[in-house]
mmCIF file of C-alpha atoms and ligand atoms in Angstrom:
data_model
loop_
_atom_site.group_PDB
_atom_site.id
_atom_site.type_symbol
_atom_site.label_atom_id
_atom_site.label_comp_id
_atom_site.label_asym_id
_atom_site.label_seq_id
_atom_site.Cartn_x
_atom_site.Cartn_y
_atom_site.Cartn_z
ATOM 1 C CA MET N 1 -6.915 8.719 -20.831
ATOM 2 C CA ALA N 2 -4.947 6.721 -17.971
ATOM 3 C CA ARG N 3 -6.690 3.536 -16.982
ATOM 4 C CA ILE N 4 -6.397 2.068 -13.415
ATOM 5 C CA VAL N 5 -6.100 -1.506 -14.163
ATOM 6 C CA GLY N 6 -6.469 -2.771 -10.375
ATOM 7 C CA SER N 7 -5.106 -2.615 -6.536
ATOM 8 C CA ILE N 8 -3.107 -4.905 -5.098
ATOM 9 C CA MET N 9 -2.475 -4.791 -1.306
ATOM 10 C CA THR N 10 0.204 -6.604 0.607
ATOM 11 C CA SER N 11 2.087 -6.580 4.070
ATOM 12 C CA HIS N 12 5.321 -4.495 4.025
ATOM 13 C CA VAL N 13 7.052 -6.277 6.988
ATOM 14 C CA PRO N 14 10.587 -5.237 6.964
ATOM 15 C CA ALA N 15 11.892 -9.219 7.345
ATOM 16 C CA ILE N 16 10.306 -10.203 4.189
ATOM 17 C CA GLY N 17 12.931 -7.883 2.516
ATOM 18 C CA ALA N 18 15.848 -9.121 4.420
ATOM 19 C CA ALA N 19 14.647 -12.595 3.542
ATOM 20 C CA ILE N 20 14.391 -11.763 -0.185
ATOM 21 C CA ALA N 21 18.026 -10.504 0.460
ATOM 22 C CA ARG N 22 19.456 -13.422 2.002
ATOM 23 C CA GLY N 23 17.434 -15.573 -0.910
ATOM 24 C CA VAL N 24 15.562 -17.727 1.896
ATOM 25 C CA GLN N 25 12.379 -17.286 0.402
ATOM 26 C CA ALA N 26 12.354 -21.268 -0.123
ATOM 27 C CA GLN N 27 13.144 -21.888 3.671
ATOM 28 C CA PRO N 28 9.995 -23.538 5.485
ATOM 29 C CA TYR N 29 9.320 -20.123 7.776
ATOM 30 C CA TRP N 30 9.166 -18.241 4.340
ATOM 31 C CA GLN N 31 7.624 -20.931 2.081
ATOM 32 C CA ALA N 32 3.987 -20.233 2.460
ATOM 33 C CA PHE N 33 4.179 -16.476 2.696
ATOM 34 C CA PHE N 34 6.069 -16.229 -1.046
ATOM 35 C CA ALA N 35 3.736 -18.998 -2.551
ATOM 36 C CA GLY N 36 1.017 -16.395 -2.479
ATOM 37 C CA PHE N 37 2.738 -14.406 -4.766
ATOM 38 C CA PRO N 38 3.136 -15.906 -8.827
ATOM 39 C CA PRO N 39 -0.374 -15.594 -9.367
ATOM 40 C CA VAL N 40 -0.038 -11.847 -8.826
ATOM 41 C CA HIS N 41 3.474 -11.646 -10.940
ATOM 42 C CA GLU N 42 1.629 -13.273 -13.836
ATOM 43 C CA TRP N 43 -1.254 -10.926 -13.739
ATOM 44 C CA LEU N 44 1.170 -8.131 -13.668
ATOM 45 C CA ALA N 45 3.070 -9.649 -16.409
ATOM 46 C CA ARG N 46 -0.012 -9.679 -18.112
ATOM 47 C CA VAL N 47 -1.690 -6.253 -17.153
ATOM 48 C CA ARG N 48 1.888 -4.307 -17.162
ATOM 49 C CA PRO N 49 1.351 -1.423 -15.798
ATOM 50 C CA GLU N 50 3.621 1.598 -16.398
ATOM 51 C CA VAL N 51 3.303 3.300 -13.142
ATOM 52 C CA ALA N 52 2.454 2.428 -9.622
ATOM 53 C CA VAL N 53 0.391 4.635 -7.466
ATOM 54 C CA VAL N 54 1.637 3.326 -3.734
ATOM 55 C CA PHE N 55 -0.171 4.147 -0.593
ATOM 56 C CA TYR N 56 2.048 3.443 2.152
ATOM 57 C CA ASN N 57 2.580 4.621 5.707
ATOM 58 C CA ASP N 58 6.118 6.390 6.408
ATOM 59 C CA HIS N 59 7.742 5.095 9.525
ATOM 60 C CA GLY N 60 9.925 7.555 10.589
ATOM 61 C CA LEU N 61 12.559 7.503 7.438
ATOM 62 C CA ASN N 62 11.261 10.727 5.696
ATOM 63 C CA PHE N 63 8.530 12.348 8.419
ATOM 64 C CA PHE N 64 9.489 12.149 12.022
ATOM 65 C CA LEU N 65 7.257 13.445 14.910
ATOM 66 C CA ASP N 66 8.827 16.934 14.924
ATOM 67 C CA LYS N 67 6.897 17.533 11.219
ATOM 68 C CA MET N 68 4.000 14.873 10.163
ATOM 69 C CA PRO N 69 1.916 15.421 7.216
ATOM 70 C CA THR N 70 -1.755 13.252 7.577
ATOM 71 C CA PHE N 71 -1.304 12.979 3.520
ATOM 72 C CA ALA N 72 1.750 13.672 1.753
ATOM 73 C CA VAL N 73 2.333 13.112 -2.193
ATOM 74 C CA GLY N 74 5.349 12.543 -3.698
ATOM 75 C CA ALA N 75 6.187 14.992 -6.860
ATOM 76 C CA ALA N 76 9.791 14.113 -7.453
ATOM 77 C CA ALA N 77 11.583 12.496 -10.454
ATOM 78 C CA GLU N 78 13.004 10.042 -8.393
ATOM 79 C CA TYR N 79 12.775 8.298 -4.595
ATOM 80 C CA ARG N 80 15.635 7.511 -2.753
ATOM 81 C CA ASN N 81 15.441 4.949 -0.029
ATOM 82 C CA ALA N 82 17.753 5.045 3.228
ATOM 83 C CA ASP N 83 19.546 2.960 5.670
ATOM 84 C CA GLU N 84 16.891 2.164 8.152
ATOM 85 C CA GLY N 85 17.909 -0.903 10.065
ATOM 86 C CA TRP N 86 16.050 -4.191 10.098
ATOM 87 C CA GLY N 87 18.827 -6.266 8.158
ATOM 88 C CA LEU N 88 17.455 -4.124 5.091
ATOM 89 C CA PRO N 89 19.933 -3.291 2.317
ATOM 90 C CA VAL N 90 19.345 -0.209 0.694
ATOM 91 C CA SER N 91 17.320 -0.220 -2.531
ATOM 92 C CA ALA N 92 17.870 1.489 -5.771
ATOM 93 C CA PRO N 93 16.112 4.928 -6.212
ATOM 94 C CA PHE N 94 12.403 4.375 -7.733
ATOM 95 C CA ARG N 95 11.567 6.493 -10.663
ATOM 96 C CA GLY N 96 8.802 9.253 -10.187
ATOM 97 C CA ASP N 97 6.174 10.318 -12.746
ATOM 98 C CA PRO N 98 6.013 14.093 -12.057
ATOM 99 C CA GLU N 99 3.438 14.722 -14.439
ATOM 100 C CA LEU N 100 1.191 12.310 -12.974
ATOM 101 C CA SER N 101 2.173 13.199 -9.604
ATOM 102 C CA TRP N 102 0.996 17.417 -10.140
ATOM 103 C CA HIS N 103 -1.854 16.213 -12.263
ATOM 104 C CA LEU N 104 -3.114 14.092 -9.067
ATOM 105 C CA ILE N 105 -2.013 16.874 -6.620
ATOM 106 C CA GLU N 106 -4.108 19.505 -8.735
ATOM 107 C CA SER N 107 -7.009 17.532 -9.109
ATOM 108 C CA VAL N 108 -7.124 16.183 -5.595
ATOM 109 C CA VAL N 109 -6.597 19.392 -3.995
ATOM 110 C CA GLY N 110 -9.048 20.530 -6.645
ATOM 111 C CA GLU N 111 -11.260 18.270 -4.339
ATOM 112 C CA ASP N 112 -10.432 20.470 -1.385
ATOM 113 C CA PHE N 113 -7.906 17.828 0.656
ATOM 114 C CA ASP N 114 -5.036 19.418 2.272
ATOM 115 C CA LEU N 115 -2.205 17.834 0.709
ATOM 116 C CA THR N 116 1.539 18.117 1.718
ATOM 117 C CA THR N 117 3.487 17.988 -1.738
ATOM 118 C CA CYS N 118 7.128 16.386 -1.292
ATOM 119 C CA GLN N 119 9.530 17.503 -4.275
ATOM 120 C CA GLU N 120 12.076 15.486 -2.164
ATOM 121 C CA MET N 121 10.912 12.017 -0.320
ATOM 122 C CA LEU N 122 12.890 9.183 1.218
ATOM 123 C CA VAL N 123 10.338 5.711 0.834
ATOM 124 C CA ASP N 124 10.856 3.507 3.878
ATOM 125 C CA HIS N 125 10.348 -0.365 3.909
ATOM 126 C CA ALA N 126 6.451 0.073 3.510
ATOM 127 C CA PHE N 127 7.031 1.192 -0.007
ATOM 128 C CA THR N 128 10.360 -0.477 -1.082
ATOM 129 C CA VAL N 129 9.859 -4.224 0.328
ATOM 130 C CA PRO N 130 5.921 -4.634 -1.689
ATOM 131 C CA MET N 131 7.931 -3.296 -4.730
ATOM 132 C CA LYS N 132 10.299 -6.033 -4.415
ATOM 133 C CA LEU N 133 7.527 -8.653 -3.524
ATOM 134 C CA LEU N 134 5.620 -7.394 -6.852
ATOM 135 C CA TRP N 135 8.650 -7.116 -9.155
ATOM 136 C CA PRO N 136 11.248 -9.308 -7.990
ATOM 137 C CA GLN N 137 13.485 -9.447 -10.898
ATOM 138 C CA GLY N 138 15.856 -6.793 -12.241
ATOM 139 C CA PRO N 139 15.279 -2.914 -11.915
ATOM 140 C CA CYS N 140 11.673 -1.898 -11.141
ATOM 141 C CA PRO N 141 10.046 -1.658 -14.443
ATOM 142 C CA VAL N 142 7.356 0.992 -13.054
ATOM 143 C CA ARG N 143 7.415 4.841 -12.472
ATOM 144 C CA THR N 144 6.163 5.706 -8.977
ATOM 145 C CA VAL N 145 3.937 8.165 -7.257
ATOM 146 C CA PRO N 146 4.014 7.553 -3.495
ATOM 147 C CA ILE N 147 1.218 8.572 -1.375
ATOM 148 C CA ALA N 148 1.868 8.763 2.596
ATOM 149 C CA ILE N 149 -0.647 8.332 5.145
ATOM 150 C CA ASN N 150 0.023 9.162 8.873
ATOM 151 C CA THR N 151 -0.256 6.010 11.149
ATOM 152 C CA VAL N 152 2.557 7.302 13.625
ATOM 153 C CA GLN N 153 1.524 10.230 15.319
ATOM 154 C CA HIS N 154 -2.289 10.174 16.581
ATOM 155 C CA PRO N 155 -4.872 11.986 15.527
ATOM 156 C CA LEU N 156 -4.656 9.595 12.361
ATOM 157 C CA PRO N 157 -7.099 10.353 9.350
ATOM 158 C CA SER N 158 -10.352 8.115 9.605
ATOM 159 C CA ALA N 159 -10.941 5.118 7.899
ATOM 160 C CA ALA N 160 -13.997 7.327 6.022
ATOM 161 C CA ARG N 161 -11.429 10.039 5.030
ATOM 162 C CA CYS N 162 -8.992 7.878 3.652
ATOM 163 C CA GLN N 163 -11.412 6.245 1.465
ATOM 164 C CA ALA N 164 -12.315 9.520 0.291
ATOM 165 C CA LEU N 165 -8.977 10.317 -0.483
ATOM 166 C CA GLY N 166 -8.622 7.365 -2.625
ATOM 167 C CA ALA N 167 -11.481 7.838 -4.732
ATOM 168 C CA ALA N 168 -10.524 11.154 -5.234
ATOM 169 C CA VAL N 169 -6.966 9.593 -6.412
ATOM 170 C CA GLY N 170 -9.067 7.281 -8.562
ATOM 171 C CA ARG N 171 -11.049 10.040 -10.160
ATOM 172 C CA ALA N 172 -7.531 12.312 -10.835
ATOM 173 C CA ILE N 173 -6.065 9.173 -12.311
ATOM 174 C CA GLU N 174 -8.976 8.892 -14.799
ATOM 175 C CA SER N 175 -8.573 12.070 -15.763
ATOM 176 C CA PHE N 176 -4.969 12.258 -16.586
ATOM 177 C CA PRO N 177 -4.864 12.974 -20.227
ATOM 178 C CA GLN N 178 -2.028 10.386 -21.262
ATOM 179 C CA ASP N 179 -2.590 6.667 -21.905
ATOM 180 C CA THR N 180 -1.340 4.999 -18.805
ATOM 181 C CA ARG N 181 -1.869 1.812 -17.181
ATOM 182 C CA VAL N 182 -1.559 2.307 -13.540
ATOM 183 C CA VAL N 183 -1.549 -0.009 -10.724
ATOM 184 C CA ILE N 184 -2.786 1.330 -7.152
ATOM 185 C CA LEU N 185 -0.810 -0.362 -3.923
ATOM 186 C CA GLY N 186 -1.869 -0.220 -0.694
ATOM 187 C CA THR N 187 0.716 -1.533 1.767
ATOM 188 C CA GLY N 188 1.104 -2.332 5.476
ATOM 189 C CA GLY N 189 -1.354 -4.680 7.588
ATOM 190 C CA LEU N 190 -3.085 -6.896 8.383
ATOM 191 C CA SER N 191 -3.425 -7.179 12.234
ATOM 192 C CA HIS N 192 0.035 -6.213 14.548
ATOM 193 C CA GLN N 193 0.827 -4.789 17.189
ATOM 194 C CA LEU N 194 4.770 -3.900 18.022
ATOM 195 C CA ASP N 195 5.039 -2.913 21.408
ATOM 196 C CA GLY N 196 3.478 -2.051 24.667
ATOM 197 C CA GLU N 197 1.226 -5.054 26.478
ATOM 198 C CA ARG N 198 -0.501 -6.540 23.613
ATOM 199 C CA ALA N 199 2.714 -6.767 21.387
ATOM 200 C CA GLY N 200 2.141 -9.789 19.244
ATOM 201 C CA HIS N 201 -1.697 -9.267 19.211
ATOM 202 C CA ILE N 202 -3.433 -10.688 15.926
ATOM 203 C CA ASN N 203 -6.929 -10.865 15.316
ATOM 204 C CA LYS N 204 -7.629 -13.641 12.360
ATOM 205 C CA GLU N 205 -10.955 -13.033 12.097
ATOM 206 C CA PHE N 206 -11.136 -9.664 11.811
ATOM 207 C CA ASP N 207 -8.492 -9.710 9.026
ATOM 208 C CA LEU N 208 -10.803 -12.385 6.913
ATOM 209 C CA LEU N 209 -13.330 -9.924 7.577
ATOM 210 C CA CYS N 210 -11.496 -7.243 6.030
ATOM 211 C CA LEU N 211 -10.305 -9.140 3.246
ATOM 212 C CA ASP N 212 -14.013 -10.083 2.685
ATOM 213 C CA LYS N 213 -15.388 -6.641 2.989
ATOM 214 C CA LEU N 214 -12.848 -4.573 0.835
ATOM 215 C CA GLY N 215 -13.905 -6.790 -2.478
ATOM 216 C CA THR N 216 -17.456 -6.463 -2.347
ATOM 217 C CA ASP N 217 -18.672 -3.788 0.544
ATOM 218 C CA PRO N 218 -15.499 -1.464 1.209
ATOM 219 C CA GLY N 219 -17.840 0.824 3.129
ATOM 220 C CA PHE N 220 -18.519 -1.494 5.836
ATOM 221 C CA LEU N 221 -14.797 -0.760 7.008
ATOM 222 C CA THR N 222 -15.635 2.748 7.412
ATOM 223 C CA ARG N 223 -17.583 2.317 10.408
ATOM 224 C CA TYR N 224 -14.832 1.694 12.517
ATOM 225 C CA SER N 225 -13.095 4.664 14.389
ATOM 226 C CA ASN N 226 -9.359 4.541 14.409
ATOM 227 C CA ARG N 227 -9.666 3.404 18.333
ATOM 228 C CA GLU N 228 -11.669 0.483 17.746
ATOM 229 C CA LEU N 229 -9.356 -0.410 14.551
ATOM 230 C CA VAL N 230 -6.551 -0.329 17.013
ATOM 231 C CA ALA N 231 -8.833 -2.392 19.768
ATOM 232 C CA LEU N 232 -9.394 -4.740 16.895
ATOM 233 C CA ALA N 233 -6.278 -5.284 14.734
ATOM 234 C CA GLY N 234 -3.737 -3.658 17.185
ATOM 235 C CA THR N 235 -1.593 -0.430 16.815
ATOM 236 C CA GLN N 236 0.078 -1.072 13.883
ATOM 237 C CA GLY N 237 -2.693 -2.743 12.651
ATOM 238 C CA VAL N 238 -4.230 0.404 11.607
ATOM 239 C CA GLU N 239 -2.477 0.093 8.379
ATOM 240 C CA ILE N 240 -4.943 -1.201 7.019
ATOM 241 C CA LEU N 241 -6.451 2.455 6.377
ATOM 242 C CA MET N 242 -3.773 1.987 3.194
ATOM 243 C CA TRP N 243 -5.721 -1.187 2.017
ATOM 244 C CA ILE N 244 -9.082 1.085 2.533
ATOM 245 C CA ALA N 245 -7.477 4.009 0.228
ATOM 246 C CA ALA N 246 -6.376 1.871 -2.380
ATOM 247 C CA ARG N 247 -9.260 0.149 -2.644
ATOM 248 C CA ALA N 248 -11.477 3.122 -2.600
ATOM 249 C CA ALA N 249 -9.240 4.257 -6.054
ATOM 250 C CA LEU N 250 -10.811 1.466 -7.831
ATOM 251 C CA LEU N 251 -14.258 3.155 -9.099
ATOM 252 C CA HIS N 252 -15.717 0.310 -11.346
ATOM 253 C CA GLU N 253 -17.091 -2.467 -9.605
ATOM 254 C CA PRO N 254 -13.645 -4.464 -9.342
ATOM 255 C CA ARG N 255 -13.492 -8.522 -8.737
ATOM 256 C CA GLU N 256 -11.303 -10.301 -6.837
ATOM 257 C CA LEU N 257 -8.464 -12.299 -8.616
ATOM 258 C CA HIS N 258 -6.551 -13.564 -5.927
ATOM 259 C CA ARG N 259 -5.787 -13.324 -2.322
ATOM 260 C CA SER N 260 -3.532 -14.960 0.395
ATOM 261 C CA TYR N 261 -3.355 -14.649 4.310
ATOM 262 C CA HIS N 262 -0.214 -16.538 6.643
ATOM 263 C CA ILE N 263 0.316 -15.740 10.171
ATOM 264 C CA PRO N 264 2.911 -14.974 11.306
ATOM 265 C CA ILE N 265 5.768 -13.014 9.453
ATOM 266 C CA SER N 266 7.647 -11.555 12.418
ATOM 267 C CA ASN N 267 4.712 -10.076 14.390
ATOM 268 C CA THR N 268 2.163 -9.507 11.572
ATOM 269 C CA ALA N 269 -0.647 -11.322 10.105
ATOM 270 C CA ALA N 270 0.470 -11.277 6.369
ATOM 271 C CA GLY N 271 -1.854 -10.524 3.844
ATOM 272 C CA LEU N 272 -2.341 -10.190 0.087
ATOM 273 C CA LEU N 273 -5.023 -9.243 -2.319
ATOM 274 C CA LEU N 274 -5.399 -8.546 -5.941
ATOM 275 C CA LEU N 275 -8.595 -6.640 -6.863
ATOM 276 C CA GLU N 276 -8.837 -6.158 -10.886
ATOM 277 C CA ASN N 277 -10.355 -3.188 -12.076
ATOM 278 C CA ALA N 278 -12.929 -3.483 -14.979
ATOM 279 C CA ALA N 279 -10.855 -1.237 -16.798
ATOM 280 C CA ALA N 280 -8.118 -4.122 -17.165
ATOM 281 C CA ARG N 281 -10.857 -6.310 -18.828
ATOM 282 C CA ALA N 282 -11.527 -3.319 -21.781
HETATM 283 C C1 LIG C 1 6.940 -5.171 11.395
HETATM 284 C C2 LIG C 1 5.602 -4.728 10.709
HETATM 285 C C3 LIG C 1 5.354 -3.983 10.037
HETATM 286 O O1 LIG C 1 4.360 -3.078 9.525
HETATM 287 C C4 LIG C 1 6.412 -2.827 10.451
HETATM 288 O O2 LIG C 1 6.396 -1.664 9.570
HETATM 289 C C5 LIG C 1 7.804 -3.011 11.097
HETATM 290 C C6 LIG C 1 7.998 -4.514 11.525
HETATM 291 C C7 LIG C 1 7.265 -6.621 12.116
HETATM 292 O O3 LIG C 1 6.211 -7.385 11.906
HETATM 293 O O4 LIG C 1 8.194 -7.062 12.253
HETATM 294 FE FE1 LIG C 2 4.509 -1.028 8.960
#
């Protein structure tokens, strides 16, 4: 049976990808941010996941306002990236895992979620930047299953619904008959707002509350409506929905192994959280 080793949640700010491409991780602006990652690299080297199931939010590369699925799951053999500006180089394609994708889709639709299935799917910075942050050396060593949650076109799915989706994804993976080690990623956040009167809005107190609650009391976060999340964390701070889904896929009392929090990276309070699942310790 497949085993979920843990979840890693990280911000996906495009400027991070541009900094990696330019090799400026040691510069004063970036040093404290990148210093958060070595403990996560060490953990990945130890547990060696073979697949990453990635909750991320597309920003207009694959889905646009004309067609906006609430939940979309990749079922492709590979996922290409494409030019989205931001000074980001185009990444090499990422390997998929169609067998796990279709098992997951069968299982989650079997639990009455209405998914969009994508046999072609371009992945944007919300997918590519975290992959490069987690596996900076050489070609990406994991197969991937992207799961996109709409944070672009309101109405968005609620925190409670994203939590329920994450738990269904966790059950789906654990019922996959192959012996595969799976890591769950949740990308985005923490608080940020890119436009409008409150552009630059950051809420450290709320971010730290989220970091605390995700480990020990994730149900706490489902009390917030998306309107409240926007008020607290900014219009793009709703990307915390990815973290909520990624946390919910851990069904067995995870423990927090590492976190870091840094203000600002570009317009964003950058967060990183590593939760290890009991299965990784078995
Ligand atoms: C920024 C943050 C994001 O989450 C994003 O998708 C794009 C830009 C930023 O802070 O610059
Ligand atoms: Fe974003």
